[in-house]
Structure formats: C-alpha cells, structure tokens
mmCIF file of C-alpha atoms in Angstrom:
data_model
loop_
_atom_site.group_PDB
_atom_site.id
_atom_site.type_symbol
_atom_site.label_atom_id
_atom_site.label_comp_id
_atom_site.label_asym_id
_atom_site.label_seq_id
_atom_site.Cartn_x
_atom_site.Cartn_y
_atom_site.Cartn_z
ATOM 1 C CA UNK A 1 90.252 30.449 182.718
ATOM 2 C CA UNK A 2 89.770 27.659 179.772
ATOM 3 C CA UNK A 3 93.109 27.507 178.249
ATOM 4 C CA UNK A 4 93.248 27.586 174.671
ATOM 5 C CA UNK A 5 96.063 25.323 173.447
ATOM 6 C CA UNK A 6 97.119 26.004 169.865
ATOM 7 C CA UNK A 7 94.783 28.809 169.087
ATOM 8 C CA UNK A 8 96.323 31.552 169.759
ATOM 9 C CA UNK A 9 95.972 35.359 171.277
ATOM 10 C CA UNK A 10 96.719 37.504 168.249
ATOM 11 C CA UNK A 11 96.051 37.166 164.373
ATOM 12 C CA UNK A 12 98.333 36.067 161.884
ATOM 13 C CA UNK A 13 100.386 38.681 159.822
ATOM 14 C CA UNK A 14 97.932 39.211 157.193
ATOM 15 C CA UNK A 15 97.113 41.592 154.405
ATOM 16 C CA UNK A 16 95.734 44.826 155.866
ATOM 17 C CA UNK A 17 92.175 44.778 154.490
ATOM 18 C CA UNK A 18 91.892 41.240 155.486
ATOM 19 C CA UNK A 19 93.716 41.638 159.203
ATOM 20 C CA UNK A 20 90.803 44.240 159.655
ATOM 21 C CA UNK A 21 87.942 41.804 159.336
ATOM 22 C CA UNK A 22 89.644 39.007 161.447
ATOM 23 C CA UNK A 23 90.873 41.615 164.032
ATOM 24 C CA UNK A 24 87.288 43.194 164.374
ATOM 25 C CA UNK A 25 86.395 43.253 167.972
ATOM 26 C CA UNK A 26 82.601 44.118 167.353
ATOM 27 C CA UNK A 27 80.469 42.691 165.233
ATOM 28 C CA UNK A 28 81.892 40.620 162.399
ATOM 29 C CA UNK A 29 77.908 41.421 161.026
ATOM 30 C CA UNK A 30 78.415 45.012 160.983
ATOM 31 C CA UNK A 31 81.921 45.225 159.575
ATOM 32 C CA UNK A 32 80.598 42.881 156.642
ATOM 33 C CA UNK A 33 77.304 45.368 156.269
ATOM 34 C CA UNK A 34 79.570 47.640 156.047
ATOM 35 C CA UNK A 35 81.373 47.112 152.758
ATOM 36 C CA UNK A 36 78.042 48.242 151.337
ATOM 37 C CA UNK A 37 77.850 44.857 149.684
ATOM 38 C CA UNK A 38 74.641 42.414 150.031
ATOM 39 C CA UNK A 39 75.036 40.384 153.306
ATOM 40 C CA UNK A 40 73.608 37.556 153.743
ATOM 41 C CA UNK A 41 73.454 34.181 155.860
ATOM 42 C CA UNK A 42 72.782 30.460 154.673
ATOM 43 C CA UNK A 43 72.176 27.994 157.156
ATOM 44 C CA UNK A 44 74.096 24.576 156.447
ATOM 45 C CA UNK A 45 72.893 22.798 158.719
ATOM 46 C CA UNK A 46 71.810 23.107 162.529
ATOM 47 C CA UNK A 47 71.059 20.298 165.455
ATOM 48 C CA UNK A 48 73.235 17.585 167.129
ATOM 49 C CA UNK A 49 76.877 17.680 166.195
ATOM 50 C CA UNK A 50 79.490 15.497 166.961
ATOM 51 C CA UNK A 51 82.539 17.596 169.233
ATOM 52 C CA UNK A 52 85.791 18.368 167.903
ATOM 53 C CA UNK A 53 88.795 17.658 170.246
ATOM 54 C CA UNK A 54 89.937 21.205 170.776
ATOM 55 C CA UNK A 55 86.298 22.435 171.590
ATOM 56 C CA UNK A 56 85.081 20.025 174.466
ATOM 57 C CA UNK A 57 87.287 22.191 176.961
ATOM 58 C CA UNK A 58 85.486 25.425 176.124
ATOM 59 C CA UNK A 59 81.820 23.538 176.712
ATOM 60 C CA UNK A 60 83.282 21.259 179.722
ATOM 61 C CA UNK A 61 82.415 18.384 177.469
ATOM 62 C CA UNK A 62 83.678 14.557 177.919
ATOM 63 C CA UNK A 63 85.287 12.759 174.838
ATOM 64 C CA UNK A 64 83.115 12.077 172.438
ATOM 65 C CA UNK A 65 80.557 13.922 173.185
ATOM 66 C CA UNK A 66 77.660 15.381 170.994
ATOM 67 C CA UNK A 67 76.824 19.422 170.905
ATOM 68 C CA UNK A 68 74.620 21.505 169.454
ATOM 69 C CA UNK A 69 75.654 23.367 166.255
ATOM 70 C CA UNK A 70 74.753 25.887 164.044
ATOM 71 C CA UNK A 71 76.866 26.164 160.520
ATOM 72 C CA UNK A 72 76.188 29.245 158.361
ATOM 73 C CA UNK A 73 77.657 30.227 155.272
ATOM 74 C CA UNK A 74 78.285 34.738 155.591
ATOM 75 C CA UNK A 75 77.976 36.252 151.952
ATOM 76 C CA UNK A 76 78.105 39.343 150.164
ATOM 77 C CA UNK A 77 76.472 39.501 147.096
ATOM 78 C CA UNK A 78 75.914 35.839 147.110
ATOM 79 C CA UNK A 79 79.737 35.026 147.195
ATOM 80 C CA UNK A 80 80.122 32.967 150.668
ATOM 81 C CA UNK A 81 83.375 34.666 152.789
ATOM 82 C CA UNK A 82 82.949 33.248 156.026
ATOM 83 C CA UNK A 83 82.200 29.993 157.239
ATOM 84 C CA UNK A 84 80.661 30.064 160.790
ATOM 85 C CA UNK A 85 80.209 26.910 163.645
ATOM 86 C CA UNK A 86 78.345 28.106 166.118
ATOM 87 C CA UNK A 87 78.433 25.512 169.226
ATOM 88 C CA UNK A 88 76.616 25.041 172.720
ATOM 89 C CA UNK A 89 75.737 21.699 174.708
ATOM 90 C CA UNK A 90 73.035 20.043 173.301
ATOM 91 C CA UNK A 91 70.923 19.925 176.198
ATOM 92 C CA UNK A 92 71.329 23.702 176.793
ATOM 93 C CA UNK A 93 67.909 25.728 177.112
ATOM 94 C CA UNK A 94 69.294 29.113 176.932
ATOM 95 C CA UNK A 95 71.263 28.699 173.641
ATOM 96 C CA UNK A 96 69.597 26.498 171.348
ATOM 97 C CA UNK A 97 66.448 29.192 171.207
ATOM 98 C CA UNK A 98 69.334 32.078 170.094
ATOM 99 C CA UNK A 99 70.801 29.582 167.445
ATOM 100 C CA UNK A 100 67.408 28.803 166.161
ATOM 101 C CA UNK A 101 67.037 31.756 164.665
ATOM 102 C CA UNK A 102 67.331 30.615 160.298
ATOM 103 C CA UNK A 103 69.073 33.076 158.119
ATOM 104 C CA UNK A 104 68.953 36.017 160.723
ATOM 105 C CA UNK A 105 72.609 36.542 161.736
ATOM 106 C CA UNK A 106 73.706 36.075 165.147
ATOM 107 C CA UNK A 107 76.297 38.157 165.250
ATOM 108 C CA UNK A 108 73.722 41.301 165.777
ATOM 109 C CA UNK A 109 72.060 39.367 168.503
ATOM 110 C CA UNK A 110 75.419 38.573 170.227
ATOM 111 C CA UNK A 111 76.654 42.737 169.798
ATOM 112 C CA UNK A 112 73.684 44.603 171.041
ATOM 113 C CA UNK A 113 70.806 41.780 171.864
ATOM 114 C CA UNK A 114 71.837 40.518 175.563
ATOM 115 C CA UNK A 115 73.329 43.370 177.436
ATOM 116 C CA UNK A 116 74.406 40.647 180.463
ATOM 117 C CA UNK A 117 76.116 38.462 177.966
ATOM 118 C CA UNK A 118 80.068 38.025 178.767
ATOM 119 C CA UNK A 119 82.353 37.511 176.126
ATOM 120 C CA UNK A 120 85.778 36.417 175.972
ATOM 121 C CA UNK A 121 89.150 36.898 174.192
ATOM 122 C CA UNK A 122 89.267 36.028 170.647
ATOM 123 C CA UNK A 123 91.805 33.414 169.466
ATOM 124 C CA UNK A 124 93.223 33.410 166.334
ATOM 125 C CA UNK A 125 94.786 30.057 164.133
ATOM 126 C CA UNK A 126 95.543 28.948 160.679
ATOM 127 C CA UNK A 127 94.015 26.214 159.866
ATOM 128 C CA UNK A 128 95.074 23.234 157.538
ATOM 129 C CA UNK A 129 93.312 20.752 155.267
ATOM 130 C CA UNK A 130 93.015 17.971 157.946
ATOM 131 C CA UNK A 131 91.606 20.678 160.795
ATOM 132 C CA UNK A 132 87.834 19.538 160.872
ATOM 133 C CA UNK A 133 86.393 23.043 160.313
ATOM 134 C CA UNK A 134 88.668 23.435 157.312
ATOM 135 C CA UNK A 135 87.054 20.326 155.998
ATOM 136 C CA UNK A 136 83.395 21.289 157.028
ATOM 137 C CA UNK A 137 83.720 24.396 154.930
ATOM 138 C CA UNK A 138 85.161 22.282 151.671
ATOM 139 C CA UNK A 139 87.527 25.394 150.693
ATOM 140 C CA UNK A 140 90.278 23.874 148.374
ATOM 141 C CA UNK A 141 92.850 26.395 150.167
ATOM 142 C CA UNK A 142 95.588 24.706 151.964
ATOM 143 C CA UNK A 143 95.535 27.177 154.806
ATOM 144 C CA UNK A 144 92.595 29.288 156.190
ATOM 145 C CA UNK A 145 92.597 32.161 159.032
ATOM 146 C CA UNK A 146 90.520 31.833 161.786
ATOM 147 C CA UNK A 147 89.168 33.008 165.166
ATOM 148 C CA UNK A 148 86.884 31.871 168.147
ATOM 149 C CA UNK A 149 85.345 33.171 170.879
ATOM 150 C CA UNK A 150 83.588 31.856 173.950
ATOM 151 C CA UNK A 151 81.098 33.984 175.067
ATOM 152 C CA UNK A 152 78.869 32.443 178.395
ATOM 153 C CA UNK A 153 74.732 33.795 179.195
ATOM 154 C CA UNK A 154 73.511 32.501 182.374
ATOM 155 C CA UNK A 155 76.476 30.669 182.811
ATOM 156 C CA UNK A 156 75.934 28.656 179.609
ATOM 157 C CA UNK A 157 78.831 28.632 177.632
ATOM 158 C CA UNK A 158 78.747 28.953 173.537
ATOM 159 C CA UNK A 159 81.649 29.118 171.274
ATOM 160 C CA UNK A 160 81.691 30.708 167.617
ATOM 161 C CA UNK A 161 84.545 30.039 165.202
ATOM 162 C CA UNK A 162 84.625 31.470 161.933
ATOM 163 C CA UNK A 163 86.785 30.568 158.931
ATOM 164 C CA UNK A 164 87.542 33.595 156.338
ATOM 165 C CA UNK A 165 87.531 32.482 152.989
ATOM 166 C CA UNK A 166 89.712 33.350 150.282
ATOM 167 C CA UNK A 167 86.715 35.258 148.368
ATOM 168 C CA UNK A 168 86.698 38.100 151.464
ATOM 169 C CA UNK A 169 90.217 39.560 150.212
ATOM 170 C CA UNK A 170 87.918 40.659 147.164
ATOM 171 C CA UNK A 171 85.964 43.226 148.852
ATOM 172 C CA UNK A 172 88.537 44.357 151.441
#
C-alpha cells in the first residue's frame, strides 16, 4: 500500500454543495454534466513533466524524475472550476494513448471505459500558495481543496489530482 503522507483520507469540512463535488466517488464528469450547465475540457498542456515530491511514491519514481502529464482546465459554461494533473511515467505505453485523448474528458473513460481498471482511495488536502499544483493552476486563492487518486491498468500506475476552484461554489 503507497502511503500517502499529508494528503489525507477524508475531505475537509466544506460547504455542502461544494463537499458533494469533492466527495463524489464516481465520475467527477458526470456530477459536473449534471448541473445541466455546459461542460467542457481545455487542455493546458500535455507531454514530459517534471515530478512533484509528494507524487514520485505513487509512480515508484526516483528524485527528480520526469513524468508524463496531462493538465486540463473542467468548465461549465466557459467558467474553468477544476483544475486537473493527470500523471503516469513517461515511458508508459498503456497510459500515454488514454491521456492523449484532446478535449475529450477522461473522467468518462476512467468510470465506464476499462472494466479491469483498479482504482484506489481518494485523498483529500488543502492546498496553499507555495503547493506546486496551486501554482500550476494560477488561482489567487490562498487555500484550494483537493483530491487524488491512483488508479493502476496492467499494472501501470496513473494518478489524477484535481484542484476545485472557487468559481464551482457558483453552480453548487
């Protein structure tokens, strides 16, 4: 079992409309279709990555190592609410095909596409201004919510963390 040092098992207290989107144990895709609001996914930027320190556990990854991401920006009607990094080794054939996939969300691939696909716990944290993903996602808050799972197809391992922005709590 990867341990998961300062992330943590269950969400933060949080508002209740905003505590169901970070506590949604299906598809983060569906519960955003949902709303009955546009959805839609723009791709930052996707390729070789440098690690952050409290991912190379969850990809067995030496210090300093490089990884292939995938950053997305989630929207309804045009108004980004979740950032999204979307990591596997960079030298991994069974991922970097799934990630490659433009502005078609992956969370519909990941809940309903790969029946043998095994998925772990998500972890929850709040993270600060000097947290890398914060930074990445250039949100002025000083404190965003967010979760990670690790989820592993043909014993390749792939980790998505997603930031909710403040803009979400307006169509909770």
């Amino acid at each position: 079992m990867i341990q998961d040092t300062h992330w943590l098992p269950q969400p933060p207290d949080l508002a209740p409309g905003l505590l169901a989107f970070v506590s949604e144990a299906g598809s983060l895709t569906e519960r955003l279709l949902a709303t009955g609001h546009r959805f839609g996914v723009q791709v930052l930027s996707q390729g070789a990555s440098q690690a952050n320190p409290d991912e190379l556990a969850l990809l067995a990854l030496p210090a300093d190592s490089l990884l292939y991401a995938r950053h997305v920006l989630l929207t309804l009607d045009d108004t980004p609410v979740v950032y999204a990094r979307s990591i596997a080794r960079l030298d991994c054939p069974i991922w970097q095909p799934i990630l490659d996939r433009g502005s078609r969300s992956l969370g519909l691939t990941l809940f309903g596409g790969l029946p043998q696909l095994q998925r772990g716990p998500l972890h929850y944290q709040q993270l600060g201004p000097s947290h890398p993903l914060h930074q990445a996602c250039a949100s002025d808050s000083t404190s965003l919510t967010a979760r990670r799972c690790r989820f592993v197809l043909e014993q390749a391992p792939l980790v998505v963390c997603e930031l909710f922005l403040p803009a979400l709590e307006d169509f909770t």
